Amino acid sequence: MSDFPTTARVVIIGGGAIGVSTLYHLGKAGWTDCVLLEKNELTAGSTWHAAGNCPNFAGSWAVMHMQRYGLEMYRGLADEVDYPMNYNVTGALRLAHTKNRMMEFERVASMGRYQGLQMDICTPQDMLEFCPFMETHDLAGGLWDPLDGDIDPAQLTQALAKGARETGQNIIRFTPVTNVSRDGDEWIVHTDKGDIRCEFVVNAAGYYAQRVGEWFKPYGGRHVPLTVMSHQYFLTSEIPELEAWTKENGKKMPMIRDVDTSYYLRQDKHGLNLGPYERNCKAHWITPDDPMPDDFSFQLYPDDLDRLEYYIEDAMERVPILGTQGVERVINGPIPYSPDGLPLLGPMPGVKNAFEAHSFTFGIAQAGGAGKVMAEWITEGETEWDMWAVDPRRFTEHADQDYCNKKAMETYGHEYAMHFPHHEWPAARDKKLSPNHQRLLADGGQMGAYNGWERANWFAKDGDDTSEEGTETWARKGSWTHRVKEEVENVRDNVGILDMPGFSRYTLKGDGAAEWLRNQVAGALPKTGRMNLGYFSDTQGRIVTEVTIIRWGEDDFWLMTAAIAQWHDFEFLSKSLPADGSIELTDITDKWSVNLVTGPKSRDVIAKLAPDADLTTGWLTIQDSEIAGKSVKLLRISFAGELGWEVHSLFEDNATVYTAIRDAGAEPFGMFALDSMRIEKGYRTWKGDLSTDYTLLEGGIERFVRLDKAQDFPGKAALQAEKQQGSQKGFVTLIVEAGDCDAPYMSTVWHGDEIVGETTSGNWGYRVNKSIALGVVRIDFTAPGTELEVEIFGERCKAIVQEDLPLWDANNERIRA
């Protein structure tokens, strides 16, 4: 083809709403030499059969940002690009059967208000004023979002395509991509019509994204973690009562989501559209007898309404007019699901200049925001909002297809589930086990998954309720409360041990490694034989990650970071390494494990087991030693804020070391106790308190920043400017007069009737016997003693700003003992 392009700056594979929105936003960013390739017509995949529902509601701060942005954009898109669209902003009601559900609504409404969205809590009587067709006698209440609605997915995609073309972008239909290859720093995207050389490539292939992902494996890629689910909805014939109401009121009936039963119901013309997320759901194309076809464009699965019988009957009782007419049409189509139901949007793990934008379960609502985020990733290397919630690197090697299938089935069947703070989802567990796993279970360990690694959250005793149902509460108190208190008190008074497999761990070696690291980290490096915390920022001075830097020699380091950060931080650090290979970064996460041994008697325990160790060395020192005949590395540090050591050993030696420490008198404690103790010390958590939503100065870690150092680390200029001009926000520790619940992530902070900030984490401190929240507030409200309010599930709770010191052991006398 003479007009077929041979070069482009970016090639996008896939012409659904996500891919086209990415192209549109690249054009708006000024990158107009981009190509989108679609093997059929635009929208031929999941987009064409999507219901097109457009909620603002989201339990995730990042996802709410995407949806809010997208829906606002859609309301002006038709006029902007001069393309007509059926976009019905009908408003929507979410129904609550229980107090717990109403609490969730209160929390999300608060998040929405912070982002400029008005969501109103309703009584059952209020809801009848919006929709008179419902039965509300058994409801606890509901939530009203006036900006919810539905849009025609094909029209949306074509409008975005028109806008993209007007900036000079190239959309080529009926052109299947057959493979990709690499030539130096360029990608070559292969098609039957020719090859296109480009700098960046985006996998936006929807439910074919896993197949496309296979092409990137030779260049560092991995198995794409998704499962294709069958989502079914049906349309009824026209309902006379609904038609009459519509004409009388001049508008459509609001959307209804009965989230406790698990379905949505909305008006479609003068009929109704019912779409359940059923527990007895079905995945497709996961077995040899059900292979994925080469092309499923504009196709559907066979009808299977029997699966929906319970939901249909429930919906007819809720809205009786649903049962007055028959089913006119059934849509049963493929939707890609990631293991947690959130999209895969961001850098492709392990692959340079490749990105993923797929596995959207609410792709129409999120397409606008996803396009914005993806364009920012590509053109700037950074995004406006912290997008870890959807980053593809959150799933590492444990996310095999078995994991994906089990988690997708669980997630789809609980699409509207509440995510309680002490609840662990049971599907696809035990993917990565500590050598001490069976010992932990025998001791009553109630396990949680951390990047696939099983760790004990708390230890139950005989008679404790360990049922899953017992954890389905927002409240602080549960069967774990008394046990966590006991575990904290033992660490405070004696000595505890926490088995923590999965710490992300890398070696950094080679001539010049120290100087390279000085140029990357915002602060100083430790001396040889010592360790410290290092913070890394982006070009805007925002917090990218926190790394424990352990220095064994002049150019010989360990870098340790959060378990979930394994792939993220490895790639972040790797991308700045010298191209000549003189400095080597190696992931050794799976080769080592660690036991946290902490408490005032920890020195006595370790001294019995490692008599040759020098346990008089100070805080943040490191040394080699031996326990029970096994080599260990002793790091004098404690995230619990007590005298303590991290005892690191080879993975295969860890059970021997753990057993010896337990036999010497250390009692086990879990992650719940650790989180309680760390918040009393003001220690931050990654992607909670530490995220790119804040700069290093806003995040309260200025003491780890050296703005006068010679090295020009990323973000230094931005931080110098912020320091000179003054920060707009500041980090605070709050003592909260909380009720039954501690402050969740992103709880709104008020001063009078003004929103002044948000919490980044909250928990009960068992040593100080108070509810604690960490957060970021407007700089003029950071003074100690300032009285604020934290909104916790709709209740504004008095909160006092504390001195910038730990609440427990303010002078760090215990950890330095």
mmCIF file of C-alpha atoms in Angstrom, residues 420-589:
data_model
loop_
_atom_site.group_PDB
_atom_site.id
_atom_site.type_symbol
_atom_site.label_atom_id
_atom_site.label_comp_id
_atom_site.label_asym_id
_atom_site.label_seq_id
_atom_site.Cartn_x
_atom_site.Cartn_y
_atom_site.Cartn_z
ATOM 1 C CA PHE A 420 -13.272 -4.428 54.425
ATOM 2 C CA PRO A 421 -9.969 -3.575 56.138
ATOM 3 C CA HIS A 422 -9.492 -6.934 57.909
ATOM 4 C CA HIS A 423 -10.936 -9.179 55.197
ATOM 5 C CA GLU A 424 -8.830 -11.427 52.963
ATOM 6 C CA TRP A 425 -10.262 -12.811 49.735
ATOM 7 C CA PRO A 426 -9.844 -16.617 49.726
ATOM 8 C CA ALA A 427 -9.410 -17.511 46.037
ATOM 9 C CA ALA A 428 -6.029 -18.440 44.509
ATOM 10 C CA ARG A 429 -4.084 -18.390 47.759
ATOM 11 C CA ASP A 430 -0.842 -20.084 48.797
ATOM 12 C CA LYS A 431 1.008 -19.083 45.650
ATOM 13 C CA LYS A 432 4.214 -18.172 47.504
ATOM 14 C CA LEU A 433 4.885 -19.723 50.892
ATOM 15 C CA SER A 434 7.415 -19.086 53.611
ATOM 16 C CA PRO A 435 9.411 -22.128 54.779
ATOM 17 C CA ASN A 436 7.611 -21.541 58.094
ATOM 18 C CA HIS A 437 4.104 -21.623 56.626
ATOM 19 C CA GLN A 438 2.924 -24.788 58.335
ATOM 20 C CA ARG A 439 4.398 -23.668 61.660
ATOM 21 C CA LEU A 440 2.517 -20.360 61.356
ATOM 22 C CA LEU A 441 -0.746 -22.161 60.647
ATOM 23 C CA ALA A 442 -0.206 -24.476 63.602
ATOM 24 C CA ASP A 443 0.303 -21.417 65.801
ATOM 25 C CA GLY A 444 -3.051 -20.018 64.675
ATOM 26 C CA GLY A 445 -1.769 -17.740 61.943
ATOM 27 C CA GLN A 446 -4.556 -15.997 59.994
ATOM 28 C CA MET A 447 -2.888 -15.364 56.704
ATOM 29 C CA GLY A 448 -2.849 -12.489 54.250
ATOM 30 C CA ALA A 449 -1.373 -12.260 50.749
ATOM 31 C CA TYR A 450 1.344 -9.671 50.038
ATOM 32 C CA ASN A 451 2.495 -9.758 46.429
ATOM 33 C CA GLY A 452 1.442 -13.404 46.518
ATOM 34 C CA TRP A 453 3.467 -14.137 49.669
ATOM 35 C CA GLU A 454 1.529 -15.566 52.604
ATOM 36 C CA ARG A 455 2.186 -13.764 55.870
ATOM 37 C CA ALA A 456 0.378 -14.006 59.197
ATOM 38 C CA ASN A 457 -1.908 -11.050 59.853
ATOM 39 C CA TRP A 458 -2.664 -12.167 63.404
ATOM 40 C CA PHE A 459 -2.603 -15.311 65.522
ATOM 41 C CA ALA A 460 -5.884 -16.799 66.703
ATOM 42 C CA LYS A 461 -6.376 -18.952 69.762
ATOM 43 C CA ASP A 462 -8.972 -21.580 70.598
ATOM 44 C CA GLY A 463 -12.472 -20.151 70.528
ATOM 45 C CA ASP A 464 -11.669 -17.155 68.306
ATOM 46 C CA ASP A 465 -13.943 -16.567 65.333
ATOM 47 C CA THR A 466 -11.789 -17.112 62.261
ATOM 48 C CA SER A 467 -14.629 -17.257 59.742
ATOM 49 C CA GLU A 468 -14.555 -15.091 56.638
ATOM 50 C CA GLU A 469 -17.913 -13.629 57.649
ATOM 51 C CA GLY A 470 -16.382 -12.425 60.907
ATOM 52 C CA THR A 471 -14.074 -10.076 59.003
ATOM 53 C CA GLU A 472 -16.829 -8.447 56.936
ATOM 54 C CA THR A 473 -17.007 -5.246 58.933
ATOM 55 C CA TRP A 474 -15.628 -1.713 58.764
ATOM 56 C CA ALA A 475 -15.278 -1.680 62.542
ATOM 57 C CA ARG A 476 -11.989 -1.779 64.375
ATOM 58 C CA LYS A 477 -13.148 -4.493 66.718
ATOM 59 C CA GLY A 478 -13.342 -8.130 65.776
ATOM 60 C CA SER A 479 -12.000 -11.427 66.965
ATOM 61 C CA TRP A 480 -8.525 -10.186 66.037
ATOM 62 C CA THR A 481 -8.630 -7.108 68.308
ATOM 63 C CA HIS A 482 -7.734 -8.766 71.600
ATOM 64 C CA ARG A 483 -5.072 -10.919 69.928
ATOM 65 C CA VAL A 484 -3.428 -7.986 68.156
ATOM 66 C CA LYS A 485 -3.349 -6.096 71.447
ATOM 67 C CA GLU A 486 -1.656 -9.079 73.099
ATOM 68 C CA GLU A 487 0.888 -9.293 70.278
ATOM 69 C CA VAL A 488 1.720 -5.581 70.532
ATOM 70 C CA GLU A 489 2.072 -5.776 74.305
ATOM 71 C CA ASN A 490 4.408 -8.732 74.011
ATOM 72 C CA VAL A 491 6.600 -6.807 71.581
ATOM 73 C CA ARG A 492 6.466 -3.810 73.923
ATOM 74 C CA ASP A 493 7.394 -5.788 77.042
ATOM 75 C CA ASN A 494 9.258 -8.884 75.866
ATOM 76 C CA VAL A 495 10.255 -10.038 72.382
ATOM 77 C CA GLY A 496 8.293 -10.922 69.272
ATOM 78 C CA ILE A 497 9.113 -12.452 65.914
ATOM 79 C CA LEU A 498 7.444 -11.783 62.564
ATOM 80 C CA ASP A 499 8.180 -14.045 59.610
ATOM 81 C CA MET A 500 8.234 -11.702 56.579
ATOM 82 C CA PRO A 501 8.959 -13.474 53.292
ATOM 83 C CA GLY A 502 8.870 -11.428 50.109
ATOM 84 C CA PHE A 503 10.726 -8.241 50.988
ATOM 85 C CA SER A 504 11.724 -6.904 47.559
ATOM 86 C CA ARG A 505 15.495 -7.072 47.507
ATOM 87 C CA TYR A 506 18.126 -6.203 44.924
ATOM 88 C CA THR A 507 21.912 -6.186 44.823
ATOM 89 C CA LEU A 508 23.650 -3.156 43.318
ATOM 90 C CA LYS A 509 27.273 -3.695 42.396
ATOM 91 C CA GLY A 510 29.970 -2.433 40.057
ATOM 92 C CA ASP A 511 32.533 0.325 39.738
ATOM 93 C CA GLY A 512 30.801 3.621 40.351
ATOM 94 C CA ALA A 513 27.681 2.105 41.930
ATOM 95 C CA ALA A 514 27.868 4.471 44.896
ATOM 96 C CA GLU A 515 28.202 7.566 42.759
ATOM 97 C CA TRP A 516 25.358 6.435 40.511
ATOM 98 C CA LEU A 517 23.173 5.942 43.576
ATOM 99 C CA ARG A 518 24.093 9.387 44.913
ATOM 100 C CA ASN A 519 22.803 10.854 41.660
ATOM 101 C CA GLN A 520 19.462 9.058 41.996
ATOM 102 C CA VAL A 521 18.565 9.355 45.681
ATOM 103 C CA ALA A 522 17.418 12.628 47.230
ATOM 104 C CA GLY A 523 19.527 12.200 50.356
ATOM 105 C CA ALA A 524 22.826 10.746 51.498
ATOM 106 C CA LEU A 525 24.245 7.231 51.331
ATOM 107 C CA PRO A 526 25.161 5.252 54.442
ATOM 108 C CA LYS A 527 28.759 4.541 55.269
ATOM 109 C CA THR A 528 30.097 1.047 54.704
ATOM 110 C CA GLY A 529 28.721 -1.291 57.369
ATOM 111 C CA ARG A 530 25.622 0.803 57.898
ATOM 112 C CA MET A 531 22.145 1.336 56.430
ATOM 113 C CA ASN A 532 19.668 4.164 55.960
ATOM 114 C CA LEU A 533 16.458 5.113 54.184
ATOM 115 C CA GLY A 534 16.676 6.568 50.694
ATOM 116 C CA TYR A 535 13.880 8.421 48.922
ATOM 117 C CA PHE A 536 13.545 8.724 45.174
ATOM 118 C CA SER A 537 11.495 11.365 43.404
ATOM 119 C CA ASP A 538 10.254 12.066 39.897
ATOM 120 C CA THR A 539 11.055 15.220 37.920
ATOM 121 C CA GLN A 540 8.416 17.131 39.894
ATOM 122 C CA GLY A 541 9.933 16.135 43.226
ATOM 123 C CA ARG A 542 7.071 13.741 43.987
ATOM 124 C CA ILE A 543 7.622 10.571 46.003
ATOM 125 C CA VAL A 544 8.278 7.567 43.758
ATOM 126 C CA THR A 545 9.595 5.113 46.300
ATOM 127 C CA GLU A 546 11.349 4.514 49.609
ATOM 128 C CA VAL A 547 14.316 2.147 49.649
ATOM 129 C CA THR A 548 16.354 0.784 52.537
ATOM 130 C CA ILE A 549 19.969 1.177 51.427
ATOM 131 C CA ILE A 550 22.348 -1.378 52.993
ATOM 132 C CA ARG A 551 26.025 -0.834 52.259
ATOM 133 C CA TRP A 552 28.315 -3.847 52.459
ATOM 134 C CA GLY A 553 31.246 -2.245 50.621
ATOM 135 C CA GLU A 554 32.264 0.870 48.724
ATOM 136 C CA ASP A 555 30.261 -0.146 45.637
ATOM 137 C CA ASP A 556 28.358 -3.101 47.087
ATOM 138 C CA PHE A 557 24.767 -2.528 48.207
ATOM 139 C CA TRP A 558 21.518 -4.198 49.022
ATOM 140 C CA LEU A 559 18.428 -2.182 48.179
ATOM 141 C CA MET A 560 15.252 -3.326 49.934
ATOM 142 C CA THR A 561 11.716 -2.127 49.371
ATOM 143 C CA ALA A 562 8.077 -3.126 49.877
ATOM 144 C CA ALA A 563 6.949 -6.587 48.771
ATOM 145 C CA ILE A 564 4.367 -5.233 46.351
ATOM 146 C CA ALA A 565 6.942 -2.836 44.829
ATOM 147 C CA GLN A 566 9.136 -5.637 43.478
ATOM 148 C CA TRP A 567 8.712 -5.085 39.741
ATOM 149 C CA HIS A 568 7.904 -1.386 39.989
ATOM 150 C CA ASP A 569 11.035 -0.442 41.891
ATOM 151 C CA PHE A 570 13.324 -2.758 39.947
ATOM 152 C CA GLU A 571 12.266 -1.093 36.701
ATOM 153 C CA PHE A 572 12.401 2.394 38.192
ATOM 154 C CA LEU A 573 15.978 1.847 39.330
ATOM 155 C CA SER A 574 17.055 -0.074 36.230
ATOM 156 C CA LYS A 575 16.025 2.550 33.684
ATOM 157 C CA SER A 576 18.733 4.959 34.865
ATOM 158 C CA LEU A 577 21.617 2.476 34.960
ATOM 159 C CA PRO A 578 24.607 3.156 32.680
ATOM 160 C CA ALA A 579 24.152 1.620 29.248
ATOM 161 C CA ASP A 580 27.643 0.074 29.341
ATOM 162 C CA GLY A 581 26.614 -2.483 31.968
ATOM 163 C CA SER A 582 29.280 -1.378 34.426
ATOM 164 C CA ILE A 583 26.742 -1.347 37.241
ATOM 165 C CA GLU A 584 24.535 -4.376 37.808
ATOM 166 C CA LEU A 585 21.171 -4.452 39.568
ATOM 167 C CA THR A 586 19.981 -7.980 40.389
ATOM 168 C CA ASP A 587 16.663 -9.073 41.886
ATOM 169 C CA ILE A 588 17.357 -11.552 44.702
ATOM 170 C CA THR A 589 13.917 -11.343 46.352
#
